[in-house]
PDB file of C-alpha atoms in Angstrom:
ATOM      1  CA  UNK F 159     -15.575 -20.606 -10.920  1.00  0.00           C
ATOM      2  CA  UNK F 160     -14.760 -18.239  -8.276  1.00  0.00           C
ATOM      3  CA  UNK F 161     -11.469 -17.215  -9.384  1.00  0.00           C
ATOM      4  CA  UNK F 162     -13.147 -16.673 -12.870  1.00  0.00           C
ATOM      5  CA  UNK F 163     -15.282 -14.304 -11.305  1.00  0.00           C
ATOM      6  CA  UNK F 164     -12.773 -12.767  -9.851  1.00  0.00           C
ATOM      7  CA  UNK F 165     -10.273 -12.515 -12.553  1.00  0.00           C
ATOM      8  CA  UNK F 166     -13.122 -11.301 -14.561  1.00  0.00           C
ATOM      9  CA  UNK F 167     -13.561  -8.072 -12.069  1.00  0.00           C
ATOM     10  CA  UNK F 168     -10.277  -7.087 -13.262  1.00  0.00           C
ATOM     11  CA  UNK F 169      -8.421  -8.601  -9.519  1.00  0.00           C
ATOM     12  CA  UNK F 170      -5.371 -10.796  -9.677  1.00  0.00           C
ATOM     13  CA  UNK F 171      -6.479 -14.260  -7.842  1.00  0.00           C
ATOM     14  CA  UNK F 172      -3.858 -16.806  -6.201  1.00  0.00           C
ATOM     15  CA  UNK F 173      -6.110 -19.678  -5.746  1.00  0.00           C
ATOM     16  CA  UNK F 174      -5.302 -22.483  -3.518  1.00  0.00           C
ATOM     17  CA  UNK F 175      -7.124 -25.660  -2.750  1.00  0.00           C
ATOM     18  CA  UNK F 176      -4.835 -27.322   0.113  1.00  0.00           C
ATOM     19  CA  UNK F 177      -5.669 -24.905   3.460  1.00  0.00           C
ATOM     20  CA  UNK F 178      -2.605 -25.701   4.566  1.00  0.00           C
ATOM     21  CA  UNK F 179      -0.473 -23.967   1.504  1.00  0.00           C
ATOM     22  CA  UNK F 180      -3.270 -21.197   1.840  1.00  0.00           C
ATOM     23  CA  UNK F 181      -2.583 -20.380   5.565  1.00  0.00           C
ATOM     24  CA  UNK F 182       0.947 -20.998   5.088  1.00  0.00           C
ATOM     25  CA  UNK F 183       1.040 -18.025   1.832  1.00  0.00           C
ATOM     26  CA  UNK F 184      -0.464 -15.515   4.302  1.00  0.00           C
ATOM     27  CA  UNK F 185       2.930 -15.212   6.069  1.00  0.00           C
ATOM     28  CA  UNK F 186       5.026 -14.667   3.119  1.00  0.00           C
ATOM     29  CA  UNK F 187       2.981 -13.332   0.269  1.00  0.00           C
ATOM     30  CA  UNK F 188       0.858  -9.663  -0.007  1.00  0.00           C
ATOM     31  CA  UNK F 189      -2.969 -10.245  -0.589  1.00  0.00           C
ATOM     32  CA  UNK F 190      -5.669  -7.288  -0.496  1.00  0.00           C
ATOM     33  CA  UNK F 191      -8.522  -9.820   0.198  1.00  0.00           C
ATOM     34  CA  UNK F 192      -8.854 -12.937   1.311  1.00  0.00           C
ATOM     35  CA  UNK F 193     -12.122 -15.255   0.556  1.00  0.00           C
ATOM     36  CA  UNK F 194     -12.644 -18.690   1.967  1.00  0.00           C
ATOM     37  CA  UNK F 195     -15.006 -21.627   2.979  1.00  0.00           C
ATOM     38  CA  UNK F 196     -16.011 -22.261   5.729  1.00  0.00           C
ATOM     39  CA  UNK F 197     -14.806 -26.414   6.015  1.00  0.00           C
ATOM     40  CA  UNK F 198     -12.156 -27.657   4.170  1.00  0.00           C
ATOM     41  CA  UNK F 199      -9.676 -30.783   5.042  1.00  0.00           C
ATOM     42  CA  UNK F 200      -7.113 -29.332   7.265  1.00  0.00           C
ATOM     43  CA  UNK F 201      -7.176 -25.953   8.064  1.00  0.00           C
ATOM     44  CA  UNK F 202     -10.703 -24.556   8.187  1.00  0.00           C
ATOM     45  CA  UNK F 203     -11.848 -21.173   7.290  1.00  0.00           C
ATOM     46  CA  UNK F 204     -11.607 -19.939  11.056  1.00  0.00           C
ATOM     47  CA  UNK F 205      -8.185 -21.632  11.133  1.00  0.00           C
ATOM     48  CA  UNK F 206      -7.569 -19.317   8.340  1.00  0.00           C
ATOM     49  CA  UNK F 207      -9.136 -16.577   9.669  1.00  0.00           C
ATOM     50  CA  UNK F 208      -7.082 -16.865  12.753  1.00  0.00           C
ATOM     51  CA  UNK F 209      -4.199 -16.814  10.885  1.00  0.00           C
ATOM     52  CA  UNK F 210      -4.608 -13.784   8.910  1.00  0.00           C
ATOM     53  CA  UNK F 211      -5.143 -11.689  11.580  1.00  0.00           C
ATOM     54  CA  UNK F 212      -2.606 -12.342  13.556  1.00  0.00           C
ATOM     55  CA  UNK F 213      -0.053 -12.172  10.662  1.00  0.00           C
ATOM     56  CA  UNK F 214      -1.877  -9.068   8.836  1.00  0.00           C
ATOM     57  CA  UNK F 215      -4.278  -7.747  11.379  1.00  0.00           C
ATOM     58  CA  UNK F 216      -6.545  -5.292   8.590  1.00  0.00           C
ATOM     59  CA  UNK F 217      -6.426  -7.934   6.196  1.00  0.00           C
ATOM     60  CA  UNK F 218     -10.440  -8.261   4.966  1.00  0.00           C
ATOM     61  CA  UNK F 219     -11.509 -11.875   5.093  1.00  0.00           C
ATOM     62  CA  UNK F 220     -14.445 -12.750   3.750  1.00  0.00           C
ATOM     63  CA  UNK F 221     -16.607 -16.174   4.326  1.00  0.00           C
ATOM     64  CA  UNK F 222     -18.115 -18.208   2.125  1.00  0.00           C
ATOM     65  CA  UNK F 223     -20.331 -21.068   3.291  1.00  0.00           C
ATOM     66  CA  UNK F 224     -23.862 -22.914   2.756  1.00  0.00           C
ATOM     67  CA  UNK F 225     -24.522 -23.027   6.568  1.00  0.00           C
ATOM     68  CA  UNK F 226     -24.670 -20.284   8.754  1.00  0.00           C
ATOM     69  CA  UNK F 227     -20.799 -18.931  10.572  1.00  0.00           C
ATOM     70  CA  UNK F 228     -20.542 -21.674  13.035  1.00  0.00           C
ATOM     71  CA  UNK F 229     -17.068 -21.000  14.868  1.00  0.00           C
ATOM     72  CA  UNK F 230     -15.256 -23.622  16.339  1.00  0.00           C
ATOM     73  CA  UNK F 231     -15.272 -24.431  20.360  1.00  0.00           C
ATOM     74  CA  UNK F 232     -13.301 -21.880  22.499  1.00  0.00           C
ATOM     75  CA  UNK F 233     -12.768 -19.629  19.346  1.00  0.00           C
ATOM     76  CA  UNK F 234     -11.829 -15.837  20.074  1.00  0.00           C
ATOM     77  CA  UNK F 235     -15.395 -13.946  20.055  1.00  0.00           C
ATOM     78  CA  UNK F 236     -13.095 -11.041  18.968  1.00  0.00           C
ATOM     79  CA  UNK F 237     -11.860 -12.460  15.852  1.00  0.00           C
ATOM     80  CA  UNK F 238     -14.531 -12.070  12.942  1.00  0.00           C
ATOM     81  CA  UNK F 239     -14.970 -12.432   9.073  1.00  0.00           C
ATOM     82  CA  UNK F 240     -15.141  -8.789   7.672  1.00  0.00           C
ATOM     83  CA  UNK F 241     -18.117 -10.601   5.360  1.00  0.00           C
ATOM     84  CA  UNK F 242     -20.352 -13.760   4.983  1.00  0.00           C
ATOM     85  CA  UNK F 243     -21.220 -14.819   1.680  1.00  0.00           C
ATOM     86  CA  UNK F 244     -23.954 -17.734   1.922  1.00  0.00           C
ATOM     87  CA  UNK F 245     -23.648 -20.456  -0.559  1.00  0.00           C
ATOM     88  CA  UNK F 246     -24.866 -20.426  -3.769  1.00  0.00           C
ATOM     89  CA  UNK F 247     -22.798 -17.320  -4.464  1.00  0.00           C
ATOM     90  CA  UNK F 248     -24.004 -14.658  -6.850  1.00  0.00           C
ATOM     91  CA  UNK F 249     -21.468 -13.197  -9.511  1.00  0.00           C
ATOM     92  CA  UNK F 250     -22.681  -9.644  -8.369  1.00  0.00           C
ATOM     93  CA  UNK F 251     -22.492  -9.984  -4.658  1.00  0.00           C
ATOM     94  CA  UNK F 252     -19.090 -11.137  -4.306  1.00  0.00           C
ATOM     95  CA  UNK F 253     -18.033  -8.746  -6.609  1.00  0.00           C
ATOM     96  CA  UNK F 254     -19.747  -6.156  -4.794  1.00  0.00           C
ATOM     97  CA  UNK F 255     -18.472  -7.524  -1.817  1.00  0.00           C
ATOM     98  CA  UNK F 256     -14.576  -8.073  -3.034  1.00  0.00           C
ATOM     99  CA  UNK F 257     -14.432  -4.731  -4.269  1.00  0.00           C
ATOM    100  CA  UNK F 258     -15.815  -3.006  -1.007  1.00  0.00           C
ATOM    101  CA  UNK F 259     -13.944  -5.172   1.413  1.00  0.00           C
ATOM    102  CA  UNK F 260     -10.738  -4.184  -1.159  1.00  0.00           C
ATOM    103  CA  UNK F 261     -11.350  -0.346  -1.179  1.00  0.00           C
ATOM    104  CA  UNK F 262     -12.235  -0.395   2.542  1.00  0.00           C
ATOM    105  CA  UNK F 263      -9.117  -1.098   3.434  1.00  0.00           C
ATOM    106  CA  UNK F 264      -7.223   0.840   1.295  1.00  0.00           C
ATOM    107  CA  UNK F 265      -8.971   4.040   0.540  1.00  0.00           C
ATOM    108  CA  UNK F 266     -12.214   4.499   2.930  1.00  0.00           C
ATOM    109  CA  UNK F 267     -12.692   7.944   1.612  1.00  0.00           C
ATOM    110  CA  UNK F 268     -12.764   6.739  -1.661  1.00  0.00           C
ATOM    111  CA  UNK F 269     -15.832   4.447  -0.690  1.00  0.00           C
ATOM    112  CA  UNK F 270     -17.319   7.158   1.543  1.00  0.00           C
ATOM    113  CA  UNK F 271     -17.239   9.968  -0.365  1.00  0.00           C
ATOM    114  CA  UNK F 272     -17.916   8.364  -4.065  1.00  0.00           C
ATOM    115  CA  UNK F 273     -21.562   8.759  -4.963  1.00  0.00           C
ATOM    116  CA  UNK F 274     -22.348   4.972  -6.274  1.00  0.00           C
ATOM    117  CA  UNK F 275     -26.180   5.826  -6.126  1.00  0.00           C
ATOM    118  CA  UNK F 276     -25.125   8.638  -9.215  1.00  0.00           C
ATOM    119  CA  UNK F 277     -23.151   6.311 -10.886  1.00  0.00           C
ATOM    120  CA  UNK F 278     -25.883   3.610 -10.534  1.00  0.00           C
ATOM    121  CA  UNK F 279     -28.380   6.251 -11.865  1.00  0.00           C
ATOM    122  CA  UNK F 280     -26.230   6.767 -15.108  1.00  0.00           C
ATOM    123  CA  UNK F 281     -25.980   3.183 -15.647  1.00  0.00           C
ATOM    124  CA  UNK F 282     -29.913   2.443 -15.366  1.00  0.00           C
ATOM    125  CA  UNK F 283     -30.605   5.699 -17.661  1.00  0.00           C
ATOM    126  CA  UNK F 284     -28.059   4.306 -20.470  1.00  0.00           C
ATOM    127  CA  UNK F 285     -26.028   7.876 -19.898  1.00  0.00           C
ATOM    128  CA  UNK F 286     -23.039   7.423 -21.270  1.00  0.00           C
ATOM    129  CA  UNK F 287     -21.533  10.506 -20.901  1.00  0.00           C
ATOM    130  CA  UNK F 288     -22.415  10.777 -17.048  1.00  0.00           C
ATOM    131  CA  UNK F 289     -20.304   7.526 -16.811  1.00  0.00           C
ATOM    132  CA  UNK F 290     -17.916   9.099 -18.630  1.00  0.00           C
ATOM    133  CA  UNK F 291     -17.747  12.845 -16.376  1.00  0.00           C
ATOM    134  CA  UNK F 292     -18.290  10.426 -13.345  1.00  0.00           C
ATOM    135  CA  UNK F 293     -14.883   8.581 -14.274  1.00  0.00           C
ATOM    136  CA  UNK F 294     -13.003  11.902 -14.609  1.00  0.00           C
ATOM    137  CA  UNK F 295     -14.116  13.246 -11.849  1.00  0.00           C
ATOM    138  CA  UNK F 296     -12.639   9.775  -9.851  1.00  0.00           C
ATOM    139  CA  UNK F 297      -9.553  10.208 -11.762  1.00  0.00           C
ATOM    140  CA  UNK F 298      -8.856  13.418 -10.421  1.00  0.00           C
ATOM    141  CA  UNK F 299     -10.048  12.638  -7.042  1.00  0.00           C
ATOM    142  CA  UNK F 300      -8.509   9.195  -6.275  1.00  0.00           C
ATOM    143  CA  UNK F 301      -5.593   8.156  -8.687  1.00  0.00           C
ATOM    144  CA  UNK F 302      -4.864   5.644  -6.342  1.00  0.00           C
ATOM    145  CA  UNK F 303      -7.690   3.409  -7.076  1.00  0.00           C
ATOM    146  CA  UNK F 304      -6.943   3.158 -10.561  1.00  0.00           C
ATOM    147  CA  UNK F 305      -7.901  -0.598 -10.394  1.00  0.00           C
ATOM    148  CA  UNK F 306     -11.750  -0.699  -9.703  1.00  0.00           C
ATOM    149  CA  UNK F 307     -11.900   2.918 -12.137  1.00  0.00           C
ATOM    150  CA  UNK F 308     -10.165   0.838 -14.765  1.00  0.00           C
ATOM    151  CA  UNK F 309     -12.427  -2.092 -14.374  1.00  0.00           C
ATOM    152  CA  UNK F 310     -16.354   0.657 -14.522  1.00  0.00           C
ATOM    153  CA  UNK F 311     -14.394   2.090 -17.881  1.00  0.00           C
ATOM    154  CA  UNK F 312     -13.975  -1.000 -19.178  1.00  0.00           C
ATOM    155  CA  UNK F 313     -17.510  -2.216 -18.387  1.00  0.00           C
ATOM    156  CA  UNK F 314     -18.301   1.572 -20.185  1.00  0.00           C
ATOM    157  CA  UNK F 315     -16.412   0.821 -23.457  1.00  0.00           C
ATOM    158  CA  UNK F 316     -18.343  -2.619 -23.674  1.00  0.00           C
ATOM    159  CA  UNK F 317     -21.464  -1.115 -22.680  1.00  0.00           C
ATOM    160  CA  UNK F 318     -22.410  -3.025 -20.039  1.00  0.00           C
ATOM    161  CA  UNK F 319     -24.313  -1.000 -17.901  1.00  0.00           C
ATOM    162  CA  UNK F 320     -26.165  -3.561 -16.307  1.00  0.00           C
ATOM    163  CA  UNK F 321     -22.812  -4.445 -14.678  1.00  0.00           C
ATOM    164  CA  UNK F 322     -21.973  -0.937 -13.570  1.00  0.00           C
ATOM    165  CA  UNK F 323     -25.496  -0.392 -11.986  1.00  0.00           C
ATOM    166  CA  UNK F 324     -25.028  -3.495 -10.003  1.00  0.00           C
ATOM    167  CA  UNK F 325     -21.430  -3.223  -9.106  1.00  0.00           C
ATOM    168  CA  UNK F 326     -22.388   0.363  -8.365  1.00  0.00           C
ATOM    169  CA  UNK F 327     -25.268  -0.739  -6.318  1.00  0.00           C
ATOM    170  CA  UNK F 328     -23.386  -3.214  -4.584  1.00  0.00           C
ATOM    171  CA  UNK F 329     -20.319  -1.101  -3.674  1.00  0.00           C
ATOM    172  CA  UNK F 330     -23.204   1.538  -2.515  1.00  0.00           C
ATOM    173  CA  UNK F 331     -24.710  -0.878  -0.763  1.00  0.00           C
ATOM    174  CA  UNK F 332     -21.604  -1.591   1.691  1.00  0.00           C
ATOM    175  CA  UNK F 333     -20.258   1.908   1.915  1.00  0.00           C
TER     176      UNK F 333
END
């Protein structure tokens, strides 16, 4: 279900349910995010927490779980999950979150100096063509993050606006 919403939001997912294979991908494979639980058999999330950053030190992590972050014994206080997701997940918050957590890391100013309140505004008053002059003006401001632009004009062409507002929101929200 999670890679579904995932794959949905337009990001390429490499889902893995043995922790050990998961940690194990981090030291030979090229991720922009990384989401897992909190306990699984084997490697735990702060097993592969700890393993992320010290094989790709600004790689987000983000933590999903139905109890509060409870770290194990004599873990680093330095070492920390760039987001908690609590358990049940909404389809708008992790997207939210994945996207921010993703553009964070690879274009701050992107996130910073976007206005997601003007895009949310569009959305909620149905205007089209302020989508539309909002998405050009990305375009010419950030190429580079052709992948979350791609996925808001897509949402545009079906006319889901509901979707943009939130993702807007959300993104906003974390900025």
């Amino acid at each position: 279900l999670l890679s579904e919403q995932l794959e949905n939001i337009c990001l390429a997912v490499y889902a893995e349910t043995d922790s050990e294979i998961a940690a194990n991908a981090l030291e030979r494979e090229v991720f922009d995010l990384v989401i897992t639980d909190q306990m699984m058999p084997g490697i735990d999330g702060w097993g592969i927490l700890e393993r992320a950053r010290r094989f790709v030190p600004h790689l987000p992590v983000v933590l999903i779980s139905s109890i509060s972050p409870c770290p194990p014994d004599r873990f680093p206080q330095e070492i920390k999950f760039d987001a908690t997701l609590k358990k049940p997940l909404c389809p708008d918050e992790i997207q939210g979150v994945a996207w921010h957590q993703i553009l964070k890391t690879k274009s701050s100013e992107f996130l910073k100096e976007t206005d997601w309140k003007q895009l949310a505004d569009f959305a909620d008053e149905g205007d089209i063509s302020g989508i539309e002059d909002w998405l050009r003006e990305a375009w010419q401001k950030q190429p580079a993050n052709q992948q979350i632009l791609t996925y808001i004009e897509a949402l545009s062409h079906e006319l889901n606006l509901a979707m943009i507002k939130k993702l807007a929101e959300a993104i906003g929200d974390h900025a």
